Coordinates of C-alpha atoms in Angstrom, one line a residue:
M1 CA -36.3 191.6 26.1
E2 CA -33.3 189.6 25.1
R3 CA -29.9 191.0 26.3
I4 CA -26.6 190.2 24.6
G5 CA -23.1 191.5 25.1
V6 CA -21.1 193.6 22.6
R7 CA -18.7 190.7 21.9
E8 CA -21.6 188.4 21.2
L9 CA -23.2 190.9 18.8
R10 CA -19.9 191.5 17.1
Q11 CA -19.3 187.8 16.5
H12 CA -22.9 187.0 15.4
A13 CA -24.2 190.3 14.1
S14 CA -26.0 188.9 11.0
R15 CA -27.8 186.3 13.2
Y16 CA -29.2 189.0 15.6
L17 CA -30.1 191.3 12.7
A18 CA -32.1 188.5 11.1
K19 CA -33.7 187.7 14.5
V20 CA -34.8 191.3 15.1
T21 CA -36.1 191.6 11.5
A22 CA -38.1 188.4 11.8
S23 CA -39.6 188.8 15.2
G24 CA -39.8 192.6 15.5
D25 CA -38.6 192.3 19.1
P26 CA -35.8 194.6 20.2
I27 CA -32.5 193.3 21.6
E28 CA -30.7 195.1 24.4
I29 CA -26.9 195.4 23.9
T30 CA -24.8 195.4 27.1
E31 CA -21.2 196.2 27.9
H32 CA -19.9 194.8 31.1
G33 CA -23.5 193.9 32.1
R34 CA -24.8 197.5 31.6
P35 CA -27.2 198.3 28.8
I36 CA -25.7 200.7 26.3
A37 CA -27.9 200.3 23.2
R38 CA -31.0 198.7 21.7
L39 CA -31.2 196.9 18.4
V40 CA -34.7 197.6 17.1
P41 CA -36.5 196.9 13.7
I42 CA -37.2 199.8 11.4
T43 CA -40.9 200.1 10.5
D44 CA -42.3 201.8 7.4
D45 CA -44.9 203.7 9.4
P46 CA -43.4 206.6 11.4
W47 CA -46.8 207.4 12.8
A48 CA -47.2 203.9 14.4
D49 CA -43.7 204.3 15.8
M50 CA -44.5 207.6 17.5
V51 CA -47.8 206.2 18.9
A52 CA -46.0 203.1 20.2
A53 CA -43.3 205.3 21.8
G54 CA -46.0 207.4 23.5
E55 CA -44.9 210.5 21.6
I56 CA -48.2 211.2 20.0
T57 CA -51.8 210.2 20.7
P58 CA -54.2 209.3 17.8
A59 CA -57.2 211.6 17.4
A60 CA -60.3 210.3 19.2
G61 CA -62.6 211.3 16.3
G62 CA -60.8 208.9 13.9
G63 CA -60.2 211.7 11.3
S64 CA -56.9 212.4 9.7
V65 CA -55.3 215.7 9.0
R66 CA -54.4 214.4 5.6
D67 CA -58.2 214.2 4.8
M68 CA -58.7 217.9 5.5
E69 CA -59.5 220.3 2.7
P70 CA -56.6 222.8 2.0
I71 CA -57.1 226.4 3.1
A72 CA -58.0 228.7 0.3
S73 CA -55.0 230.5 -1.2
D74 CA -56.6 233.9 -0.6
F75 CA -56.6 233.4 3.1
D76 CA -54.5 236.1 4.9
A77 CA -53.3 234.7 8.2
S78 CA -51.5 237.9 9.2
G79 CA -54.7 239.9 8.6
E80 CA -56.7 237.4 10.7
L81 CA -54.2 237.6 13.6
A82 CA -54.2 241.4 13.4
D83 CA -58.1 241.4 13.5
L84 CA -58.1 239.0 16.5
R85 CA -55.6 241.1 18.4
A86 CA -57.5 244.3 17.7
A87 CA -60.7 242.6 18.9
E88 CA -59.0 241.7 22.2
R89 CA -58.2 245.3 23.0

């Protein structure tokens, strides 16, 4: 990962913004040699971002929650929970 100082970024901000946009590689910003920030490209796919960051894991089955059929509107979740709790007792 490329590292640049705050002064360098301030003087050539548009150059580094174009570089990050074109390459997709982040740039680490330093102040007095210590990392303080990261300049990263924005992607249009938040799911891919979360997978790359290790925040979520894709389903092994390959299905998507978006492909699921909606639950019938007459479904009573409170009633179902009450029935489950009663069955446990």
